[in-house]
C-alpha atoms as one frame of an Amber mdcrd trajectory, in Angstrom:
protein
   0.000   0.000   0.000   1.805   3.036  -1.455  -0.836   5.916  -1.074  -4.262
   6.492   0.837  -6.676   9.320   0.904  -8.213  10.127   4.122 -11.589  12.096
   3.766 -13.696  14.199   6.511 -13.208  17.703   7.621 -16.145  20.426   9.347
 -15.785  19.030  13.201 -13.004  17.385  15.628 -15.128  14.445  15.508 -14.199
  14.036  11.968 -10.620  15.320  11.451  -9.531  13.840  15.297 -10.001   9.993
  14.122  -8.730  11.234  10.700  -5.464  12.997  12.034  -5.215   9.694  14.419
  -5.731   7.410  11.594  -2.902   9.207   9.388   0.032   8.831  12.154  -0.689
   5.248  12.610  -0.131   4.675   9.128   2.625   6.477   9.143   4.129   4.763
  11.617   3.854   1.647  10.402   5.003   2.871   7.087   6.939   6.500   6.635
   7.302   6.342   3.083   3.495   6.269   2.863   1.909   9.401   1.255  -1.093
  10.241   2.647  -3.457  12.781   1.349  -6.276  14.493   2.960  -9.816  15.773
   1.163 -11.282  18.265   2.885 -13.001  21.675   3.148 -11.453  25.445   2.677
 -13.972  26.531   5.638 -13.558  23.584   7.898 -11.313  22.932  11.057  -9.168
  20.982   8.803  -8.294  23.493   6.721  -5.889  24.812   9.589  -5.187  21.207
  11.812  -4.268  18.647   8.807  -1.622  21.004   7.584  -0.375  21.894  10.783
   0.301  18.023  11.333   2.324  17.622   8.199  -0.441  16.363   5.564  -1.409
  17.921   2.354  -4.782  18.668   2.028  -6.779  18.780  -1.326  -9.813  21.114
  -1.212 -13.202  19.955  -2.234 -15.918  21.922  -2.406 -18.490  22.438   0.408
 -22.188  21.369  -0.263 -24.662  21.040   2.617 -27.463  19.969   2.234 -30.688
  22.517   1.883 -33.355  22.299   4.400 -35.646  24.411   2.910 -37.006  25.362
  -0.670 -34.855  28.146  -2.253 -32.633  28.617  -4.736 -29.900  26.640  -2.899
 -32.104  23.808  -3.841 -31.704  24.263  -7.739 -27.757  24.938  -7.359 -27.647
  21.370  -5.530 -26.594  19.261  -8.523 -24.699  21.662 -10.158 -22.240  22.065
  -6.627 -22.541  18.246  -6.289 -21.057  17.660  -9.665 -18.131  20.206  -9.067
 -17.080  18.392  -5.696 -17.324  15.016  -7.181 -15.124  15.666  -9.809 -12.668
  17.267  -7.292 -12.857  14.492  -5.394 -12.458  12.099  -8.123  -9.260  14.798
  -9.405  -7.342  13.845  -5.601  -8.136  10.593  -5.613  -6.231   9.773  -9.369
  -3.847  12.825  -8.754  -2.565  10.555  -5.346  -2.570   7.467  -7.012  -4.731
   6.190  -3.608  -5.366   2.467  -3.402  -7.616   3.256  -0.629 -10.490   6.110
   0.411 -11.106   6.445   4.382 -14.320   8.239   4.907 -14.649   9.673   8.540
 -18.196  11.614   7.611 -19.479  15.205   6.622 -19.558  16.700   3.714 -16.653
  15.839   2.169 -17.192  12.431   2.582 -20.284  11.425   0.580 -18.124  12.962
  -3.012 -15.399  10.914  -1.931 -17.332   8.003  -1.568 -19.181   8.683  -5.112
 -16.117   9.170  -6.463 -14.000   6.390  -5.439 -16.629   4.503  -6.782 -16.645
   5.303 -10.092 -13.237   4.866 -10.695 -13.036   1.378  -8.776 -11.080   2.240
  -5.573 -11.918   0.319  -2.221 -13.405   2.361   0.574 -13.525   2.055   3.769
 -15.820   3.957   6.442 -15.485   4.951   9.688 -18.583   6.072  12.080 -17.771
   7.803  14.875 -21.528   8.201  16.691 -23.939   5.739  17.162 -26.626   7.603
  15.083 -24.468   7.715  11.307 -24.839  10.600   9.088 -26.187  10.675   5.766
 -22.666  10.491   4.052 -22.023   7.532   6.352 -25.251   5.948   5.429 -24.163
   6.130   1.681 -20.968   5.231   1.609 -21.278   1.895   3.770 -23.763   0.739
   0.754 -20.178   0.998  -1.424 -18.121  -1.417   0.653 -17.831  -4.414   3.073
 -15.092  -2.621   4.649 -17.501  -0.258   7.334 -15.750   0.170  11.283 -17.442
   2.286  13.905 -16.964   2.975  17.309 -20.361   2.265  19.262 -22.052  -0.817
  19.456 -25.599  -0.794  18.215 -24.109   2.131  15.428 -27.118   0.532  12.480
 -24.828   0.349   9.232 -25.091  -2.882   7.055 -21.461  -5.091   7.843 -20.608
  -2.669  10.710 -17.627  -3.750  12.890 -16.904  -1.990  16.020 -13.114  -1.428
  16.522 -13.490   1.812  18.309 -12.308   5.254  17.586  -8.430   6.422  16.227
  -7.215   8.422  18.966  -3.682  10.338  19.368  -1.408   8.413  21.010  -0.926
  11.387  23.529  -4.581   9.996  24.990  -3.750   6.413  24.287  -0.402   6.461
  26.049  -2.198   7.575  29.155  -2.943   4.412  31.725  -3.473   4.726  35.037
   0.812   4.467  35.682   1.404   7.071  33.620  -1.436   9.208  35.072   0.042
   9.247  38.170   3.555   9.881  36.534   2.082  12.777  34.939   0.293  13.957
  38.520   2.626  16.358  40.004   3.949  18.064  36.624  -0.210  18.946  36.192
  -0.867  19.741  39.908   1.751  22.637  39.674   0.674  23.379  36.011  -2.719
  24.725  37.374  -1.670  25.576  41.222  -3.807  22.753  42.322  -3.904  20.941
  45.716  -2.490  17.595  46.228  -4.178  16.627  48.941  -7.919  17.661  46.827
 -10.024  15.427  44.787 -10.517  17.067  40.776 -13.909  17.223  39.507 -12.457
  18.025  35.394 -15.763  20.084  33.782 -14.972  20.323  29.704 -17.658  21.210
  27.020 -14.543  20.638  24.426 -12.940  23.357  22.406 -15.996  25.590  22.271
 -17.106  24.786  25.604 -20.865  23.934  27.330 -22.974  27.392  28.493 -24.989
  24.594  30.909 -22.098  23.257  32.924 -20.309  26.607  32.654 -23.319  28.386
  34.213 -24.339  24.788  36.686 -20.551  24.265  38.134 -19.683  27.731  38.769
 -22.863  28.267  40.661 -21.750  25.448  42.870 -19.485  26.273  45.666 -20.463
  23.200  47.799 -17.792  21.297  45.703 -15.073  22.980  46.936 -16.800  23.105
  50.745 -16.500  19.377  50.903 -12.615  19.670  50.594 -12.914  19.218  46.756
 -11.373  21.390  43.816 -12.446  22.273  40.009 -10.636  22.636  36.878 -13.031
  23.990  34.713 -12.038  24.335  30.900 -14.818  27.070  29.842 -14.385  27.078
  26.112 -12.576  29.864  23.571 -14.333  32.858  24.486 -15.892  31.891  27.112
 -14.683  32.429  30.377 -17.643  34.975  31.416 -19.528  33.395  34.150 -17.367
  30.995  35.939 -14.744  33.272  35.573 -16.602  36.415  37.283 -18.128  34.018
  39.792 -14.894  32.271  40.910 -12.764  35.874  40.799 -15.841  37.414  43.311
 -15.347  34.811  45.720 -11.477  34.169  45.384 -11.680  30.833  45.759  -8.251
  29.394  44.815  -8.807  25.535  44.145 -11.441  26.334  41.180  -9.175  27.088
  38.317 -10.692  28.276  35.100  -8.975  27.915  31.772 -10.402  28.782  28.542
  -8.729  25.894  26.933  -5.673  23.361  26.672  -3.526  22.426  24.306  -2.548
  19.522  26.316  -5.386  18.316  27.668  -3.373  15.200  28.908  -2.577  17.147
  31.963  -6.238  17.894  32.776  -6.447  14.005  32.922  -3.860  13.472  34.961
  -5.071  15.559  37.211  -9.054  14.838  37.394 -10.763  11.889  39.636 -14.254
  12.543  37.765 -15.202  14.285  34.627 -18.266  16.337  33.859 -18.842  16.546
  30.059 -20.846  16.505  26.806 -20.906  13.232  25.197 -19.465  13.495  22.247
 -18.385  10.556  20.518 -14.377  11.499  20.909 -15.084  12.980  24.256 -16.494
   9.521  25.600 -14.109   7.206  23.356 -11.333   9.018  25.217 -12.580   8.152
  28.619 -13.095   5.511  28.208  -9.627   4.331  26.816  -7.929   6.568  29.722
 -10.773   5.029  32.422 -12.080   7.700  33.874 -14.919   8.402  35.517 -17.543
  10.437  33.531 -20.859  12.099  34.059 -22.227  12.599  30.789 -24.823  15.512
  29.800 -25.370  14.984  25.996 -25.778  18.332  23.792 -30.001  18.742  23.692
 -30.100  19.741  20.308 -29.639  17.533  16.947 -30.687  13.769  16.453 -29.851
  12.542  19.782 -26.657  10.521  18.971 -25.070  12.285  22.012 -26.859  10.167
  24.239 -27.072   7.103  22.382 -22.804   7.629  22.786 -22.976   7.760  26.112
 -25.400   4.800  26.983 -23.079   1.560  26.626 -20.639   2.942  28.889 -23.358
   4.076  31.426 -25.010   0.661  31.332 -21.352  -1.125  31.594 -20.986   1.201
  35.337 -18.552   3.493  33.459 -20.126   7.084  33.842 -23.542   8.386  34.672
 -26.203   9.957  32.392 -28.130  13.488  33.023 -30.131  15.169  31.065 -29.077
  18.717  30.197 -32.465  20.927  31.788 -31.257  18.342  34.978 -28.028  19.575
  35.129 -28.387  22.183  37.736 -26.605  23.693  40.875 -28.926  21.536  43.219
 -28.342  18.208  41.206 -24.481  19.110  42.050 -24.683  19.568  45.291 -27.038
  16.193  45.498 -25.373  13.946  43.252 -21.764  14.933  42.466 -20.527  16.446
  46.053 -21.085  12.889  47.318 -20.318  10.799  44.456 -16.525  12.663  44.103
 -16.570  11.777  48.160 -16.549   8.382  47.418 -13.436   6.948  46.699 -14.811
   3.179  46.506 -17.519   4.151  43.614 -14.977   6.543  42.019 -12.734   3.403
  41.483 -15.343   1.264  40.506 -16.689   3.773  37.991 -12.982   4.129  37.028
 -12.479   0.619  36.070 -15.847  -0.491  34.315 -14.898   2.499  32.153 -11.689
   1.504  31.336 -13.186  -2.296  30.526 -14.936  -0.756  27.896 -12.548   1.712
  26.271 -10.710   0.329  23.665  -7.477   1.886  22.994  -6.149   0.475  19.836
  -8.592   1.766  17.737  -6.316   3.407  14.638  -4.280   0.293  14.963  -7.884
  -1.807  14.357  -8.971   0.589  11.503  -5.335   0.064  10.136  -5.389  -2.907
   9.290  -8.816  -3.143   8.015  -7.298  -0.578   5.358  -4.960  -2.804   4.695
  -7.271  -6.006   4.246  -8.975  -3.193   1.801  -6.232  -2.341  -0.075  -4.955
  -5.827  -0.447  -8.053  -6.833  -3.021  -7.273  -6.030  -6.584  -7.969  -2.150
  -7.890 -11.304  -2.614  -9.656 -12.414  -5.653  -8.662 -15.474  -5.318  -5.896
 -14.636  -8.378  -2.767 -18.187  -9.427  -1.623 -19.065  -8.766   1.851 -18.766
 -12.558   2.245 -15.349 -12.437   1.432 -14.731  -9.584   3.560 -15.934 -11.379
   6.329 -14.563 -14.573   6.217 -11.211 -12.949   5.817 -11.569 -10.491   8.996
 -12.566 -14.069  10.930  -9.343 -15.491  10.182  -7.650 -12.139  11.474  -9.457
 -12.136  14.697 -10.239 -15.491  15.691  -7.120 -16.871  17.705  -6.566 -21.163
  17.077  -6.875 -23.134  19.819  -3.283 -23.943  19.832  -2.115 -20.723  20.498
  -3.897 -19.849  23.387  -1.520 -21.362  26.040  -2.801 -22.710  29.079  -6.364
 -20.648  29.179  -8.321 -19.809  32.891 -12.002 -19.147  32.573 -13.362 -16.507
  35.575 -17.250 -17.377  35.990 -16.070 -20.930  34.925 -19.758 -22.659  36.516
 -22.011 -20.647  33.944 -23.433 -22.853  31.429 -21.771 -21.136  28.301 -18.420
 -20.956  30.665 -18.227 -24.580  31.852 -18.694 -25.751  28.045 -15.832 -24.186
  26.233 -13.890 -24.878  29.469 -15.016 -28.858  28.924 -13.924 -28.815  25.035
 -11.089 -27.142  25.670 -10.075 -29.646  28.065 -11.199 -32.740  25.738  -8.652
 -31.091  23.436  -5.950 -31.008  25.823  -5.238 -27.474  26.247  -4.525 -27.159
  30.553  -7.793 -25.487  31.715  -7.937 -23.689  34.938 -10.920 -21.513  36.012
 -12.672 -20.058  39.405 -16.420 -19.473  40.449 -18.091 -17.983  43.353 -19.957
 -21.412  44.533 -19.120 -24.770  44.081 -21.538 -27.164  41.740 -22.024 -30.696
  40.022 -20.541 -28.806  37.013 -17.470 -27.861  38.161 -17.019 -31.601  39.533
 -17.081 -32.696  35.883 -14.446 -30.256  34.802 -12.439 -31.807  37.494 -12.594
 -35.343  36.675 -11.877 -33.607  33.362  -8.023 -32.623  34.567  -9.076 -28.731
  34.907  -8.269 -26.924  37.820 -10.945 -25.197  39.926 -11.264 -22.443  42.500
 -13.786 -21.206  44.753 -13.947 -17.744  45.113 -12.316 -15.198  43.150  -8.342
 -14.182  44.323  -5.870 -12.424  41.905  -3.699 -15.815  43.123  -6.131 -18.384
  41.099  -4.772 -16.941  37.955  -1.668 -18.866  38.040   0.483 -18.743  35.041
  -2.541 -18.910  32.598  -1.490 -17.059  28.998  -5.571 -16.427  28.015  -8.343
 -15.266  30.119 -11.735 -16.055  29.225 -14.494 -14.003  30.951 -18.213 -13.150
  30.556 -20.378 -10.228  30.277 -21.235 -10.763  33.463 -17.567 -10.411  34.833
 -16.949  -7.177  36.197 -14.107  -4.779  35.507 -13.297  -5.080  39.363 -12.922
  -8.439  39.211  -9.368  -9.179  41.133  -8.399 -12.053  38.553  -8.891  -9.783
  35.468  -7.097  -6.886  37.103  -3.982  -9.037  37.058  -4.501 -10.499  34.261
  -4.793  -6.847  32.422  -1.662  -5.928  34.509   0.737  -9.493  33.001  -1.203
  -7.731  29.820  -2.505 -11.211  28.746  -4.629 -12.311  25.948  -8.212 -11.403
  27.256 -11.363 -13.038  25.195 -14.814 -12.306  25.744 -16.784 -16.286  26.301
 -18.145 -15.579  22.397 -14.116 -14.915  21.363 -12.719 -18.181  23.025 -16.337
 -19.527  20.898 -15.115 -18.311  17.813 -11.202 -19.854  18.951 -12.778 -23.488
  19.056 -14.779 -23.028  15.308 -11.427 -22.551  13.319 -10.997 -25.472  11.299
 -14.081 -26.608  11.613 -17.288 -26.401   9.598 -19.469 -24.337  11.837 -23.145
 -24.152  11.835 -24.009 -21.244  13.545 -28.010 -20.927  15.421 -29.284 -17.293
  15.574 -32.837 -15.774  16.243 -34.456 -13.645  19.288 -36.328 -16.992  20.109
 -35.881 -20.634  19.225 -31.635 -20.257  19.711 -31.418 -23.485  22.298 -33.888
 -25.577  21.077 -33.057 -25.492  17.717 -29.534 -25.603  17.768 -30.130 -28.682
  20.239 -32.865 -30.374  17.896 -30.140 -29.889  15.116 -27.655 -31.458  17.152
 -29.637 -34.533  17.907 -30.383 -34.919  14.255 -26.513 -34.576  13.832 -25.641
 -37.302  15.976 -28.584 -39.639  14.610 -27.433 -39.168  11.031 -23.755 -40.493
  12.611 -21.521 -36.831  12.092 -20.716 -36.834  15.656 -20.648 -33.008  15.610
 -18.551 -30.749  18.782 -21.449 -28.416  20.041 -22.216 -25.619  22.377 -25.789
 -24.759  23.477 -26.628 -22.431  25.858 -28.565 -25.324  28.123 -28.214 -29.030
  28.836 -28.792 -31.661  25.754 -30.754 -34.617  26.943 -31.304 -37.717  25.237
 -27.960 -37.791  23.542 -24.529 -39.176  24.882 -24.318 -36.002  26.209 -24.401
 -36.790  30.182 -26.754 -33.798  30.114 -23.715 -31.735  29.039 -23.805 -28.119
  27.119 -20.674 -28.946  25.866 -18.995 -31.734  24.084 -16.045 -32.196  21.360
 -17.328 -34.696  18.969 -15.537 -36.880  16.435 -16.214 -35.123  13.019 -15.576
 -32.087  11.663 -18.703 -29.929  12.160 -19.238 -27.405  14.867 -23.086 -26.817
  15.730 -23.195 -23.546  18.211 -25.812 -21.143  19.257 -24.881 -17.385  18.359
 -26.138 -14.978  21.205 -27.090 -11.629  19.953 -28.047 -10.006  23.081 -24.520
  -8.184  22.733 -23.914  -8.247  19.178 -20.918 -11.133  19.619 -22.489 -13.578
  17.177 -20.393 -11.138  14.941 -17.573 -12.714  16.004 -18.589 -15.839  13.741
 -18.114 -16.894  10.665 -20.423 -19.719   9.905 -20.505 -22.408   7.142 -24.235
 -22.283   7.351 -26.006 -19.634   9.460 -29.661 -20.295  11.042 -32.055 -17.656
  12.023 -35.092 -18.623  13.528 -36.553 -15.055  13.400 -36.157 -11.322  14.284
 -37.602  -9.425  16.740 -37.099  -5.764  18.051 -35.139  -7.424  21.432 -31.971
  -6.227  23.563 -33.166  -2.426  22.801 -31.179  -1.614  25.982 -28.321  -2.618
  23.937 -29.311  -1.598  20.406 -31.376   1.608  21.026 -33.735   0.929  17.634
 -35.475  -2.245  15.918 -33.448  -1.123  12.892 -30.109  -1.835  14.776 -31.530
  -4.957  15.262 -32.545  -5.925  11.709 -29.035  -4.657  10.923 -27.347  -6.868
  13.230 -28.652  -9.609  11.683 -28.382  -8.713   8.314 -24.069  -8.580   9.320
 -24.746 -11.970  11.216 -25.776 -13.390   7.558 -22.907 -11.439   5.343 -20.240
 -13.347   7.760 -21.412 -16.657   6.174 -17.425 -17.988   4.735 -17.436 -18.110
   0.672 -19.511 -21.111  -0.500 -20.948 -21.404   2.729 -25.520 -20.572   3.113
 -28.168 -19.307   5.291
């Protein structure tokens, strides 16, 4: 891959992934050039070439919203940027278009289609955009951040953030500590409650924080980033009272310092405000923006729902919800930590390094010729589904569930050393002992032993003692649908799907299996009777096919890629976790597009 174009511009929360995006890709290969499309008017007009990459100007079109004469000059402006679009994309000689949204985007899109160029698209909120929308009918290759985000083939792999964020764990926050604390004359000895509206700031939490001096009568302190040009009321009401520990900045360049400094963040929700959070694993209380389609919230709500933040609505955002709510919570140390780490469990960090290389499995199909989503998917299975044999010796935390106990009993049957720990003793674990694996009761940071894979469950929490360690060896971590997807390699999987039916149909199936003599492995989520079974979930059978039942609840039967797919049906389900029936139906519609070449549904 010799050249890329990267194309979004308008907003940080299209030229931040893009700007993160372009240095990973330049560190993995400095001789790549790397163009950016984008707007005169825009933010990127001033931040791409201030980072060292050439930008090449495209039009700006928005879209009318009323009748005028803007209306009839539509196709005329939409021609011109298309053909400057399609004039950078042959004047760079790119292999590859990344779309990050906006205007800009949708003419790149059109354009890279016509002359036969892979795309790939990248949504940062969970509510797309109309560019977005269009471009992911162009390509298999479509990443966003959010779960739930409702584009055909979508693959969450998180947002591209600057390695300045990134960089920033919890050891090298407290590095960082004192350098910050003298940076803004703050108190050692203070808890930081970190209010940030972003660049241009939030008039609600400027006007709700500074009207709050109970914060700093509980012994706490503020550092309150106001916004360019807008230091007006928390500035005049801090200087009246001279109250030293709430500093006021308009804004930071290096905003890693704020985070070194703060124990709980009050913020909008924008999509790179929470994606950086979450990576860092702080504490959040989120007040999405009340204006637009609502995708601020929709942002926020995973986290929230994982224990990472809390959600309030903007007209609840007041001085006496401060003084109720956020006094005590930033007294708590115990529920800051636990906020702290649920957060941090569902940040991912590597996302540039993710989007990377799905450019890369984009740009290694032939110019011109259009891979199938089938294709697309089968091939991002093999990147992301580990084989059995390299997992090491694996320990399973929640090892008595019923999904839990049968991986760990396959795993054993295929002699990897299993170890694993629960909270109660059972009849289940029993059998994994007579099975060689070794079991603990309770759950102690010493059970993990020298395991090289942890397998955990949704259910797991981020506080869990065993998966603290096991993030601090930094060992291979799967989710119970990942070590799943680990045991289908090689193997001809039939994969059960559906918001009813799931276990008895992928057990009737089984039966009928093991009648017609193909001896299949399986893995049901509830005990087979009537089969040589031993009223297991679990077993590794003989042949070569894999019959499973795919949980959609969280969205991780798109870790699969099934030789034959079932779906018993679709309902609007799990719309805690997918927000809208149509991020349902979309789900599924992936679920079936990650059927391996030659396989059916």
């Amino acid at each position: 891959m010799r050249s890329v174009l990267l194309a979004g511009g308008g907003t940080a929360g299209h030229v931040a992934p893009l700007l993160a995006l372009a240095d990973c890709l330049r560190r993995r290969d400095p001789d790549i050039a790397i163009t950016v499309l984008g707007t005169a008017e825009g933010l990127e007009a001033r931040l791409v070439p201030a980072a060292g990459y050439p930008l090449a100007i495209v039009p700006r079109v928005p879209m009318p919203r009323s009748l005028s004469g803007d209306l009839g000059r539509l196709p005329v402006r939409l021609k011109a940027a298309n053909q400057a679009a399609a004039e950078a994309i042959s004047g760079s000689a790119a292999e590859v278009v990344i779309g990050f949204g906006g205007y800009v985007s949708a003419p790149a899109y059109i354009a890279a289609r016509r002359l036969g160029v892979p795309i790939v698209v990248h949504e940062a909120n969970s509510r797309p955009g109309l560019a977005n929308r269009l471009g992911a009918r162009f390509t298999p290759y479509v990443a966003c951040a959010f779960p739930g985000t409702p584009l055909r083939g979508v693959q969450v792999l998180g947002m591209p953030l600057r390695r300045q964020i990134t960089s920033l764990d919890a050891a090298a926050r407290r590095a960082l500590r004192p350098e910050a604390l003298a940076e803004f004359g703050l108190s050692p000895e203070r808890r930081t409650l970190l209010v940030t509206g972003g660049s241009l700031g939030a008039q609600r939490l400027n006007e709700t924080l500074a009207a709050a001096p109970e914060l700093l009568g509980a012994g706490h302190q503020v550092l309150h980033l106001s916004g360019r040009g807008k230091p007006g009321r928390p500035a005049r009401a801090v200087a009246t009272r001279a109250e030293p520990h709430y500093v006021v900045r308009e804004y930071l360049d290096r905003m890693d310092l704020a985070f070194a400094v703060a124990d709980l963040v009050i913020c909008r929700a924008g999509a790179g405000t929470v994606c950086e959070l979450t990576a860092i694993g702080l504490p959040a209380v989120y007040v999405p923006l009340p204006i637009g389609n609502g995708e601020q919230r929709l942002n926020a709500a995973p986290v929230v729902s994982a224990g990472g933040g809390l959600l309030v609505a903007d007209a609840a955002c007041t001085p006496d919800w401060v003084r109720r709510e956020i006094v005590p919570l930033l007294s708590n140390q115990a529920a800051l930590t636990e906020m702290a780490a649920a957060a941090a469990g569902f940040g991912i960090r590597d996302g540039d390094e993710q989007l990377a290389d799905l450019v890369a499995t984009a740009a290694a199909g032939r110019p011109g010729e259009k891979e199938t989503r089938h294709d697309a998917a089968a091939r991002h299975h093999t990147q992301t589904a580990e084989p059995v044999e390299r997992l090491g010796a694996v320990h399973f935390i929640g090892m008595g569930g019923v999904g839990m106990s049968g991986l760990a009993r396959i795993l054993c049957s295929r002699g990897v050393r299993v170890s694993g720990s629960d909270a109660r003793d059972s009849v289940v674990l029993d059998g994994l002992r007579e099975l060689g694996a070794r079991v603990c009761i309770g759950h102690e940071a010493a059970n993990l032993g020298d395991a090289d894979t942890v397998v955990v469950s949704s259910a797991i929490r981020a506080t869990n003692p065993e998966l603290a360690l096991a993030r601090e060896r930094g060992l291979r971590i799967l989710h119970r649908s990942q070590a799943l997807a680990s045991l289908m390699v090689g193997r001809r999987a039939v994969a059960v799907a559906g918001t009813h039916g799931k276990t008895t149909t992928t057990s009737m199936l089984t039966v009928a299996l093991q009648a017609a003599g193909a001896d299949p492995s399986f893995a049901i989520g509830g005990e087979l009777t009537g089969a040589d079974a031993d009223r297991a979930s679990a077993r590794e059978g003989t042949g070569d096919v894999f019959v499973a039942e795919a949980d959609e609840s969280d969205e991780s039967f798109l870790r699969y890629s099934p030789t034959v797919a079932i779906v018993t049906n679709v309902e609007p389900d799990h719309l805690d976790h997918y927000g809208t029936a149509e991020a349902v139906e979309a789900a599924f519609e992936a679920f079936a597009d990650r059927i391996v070449p030659g396989g059916r549904w």
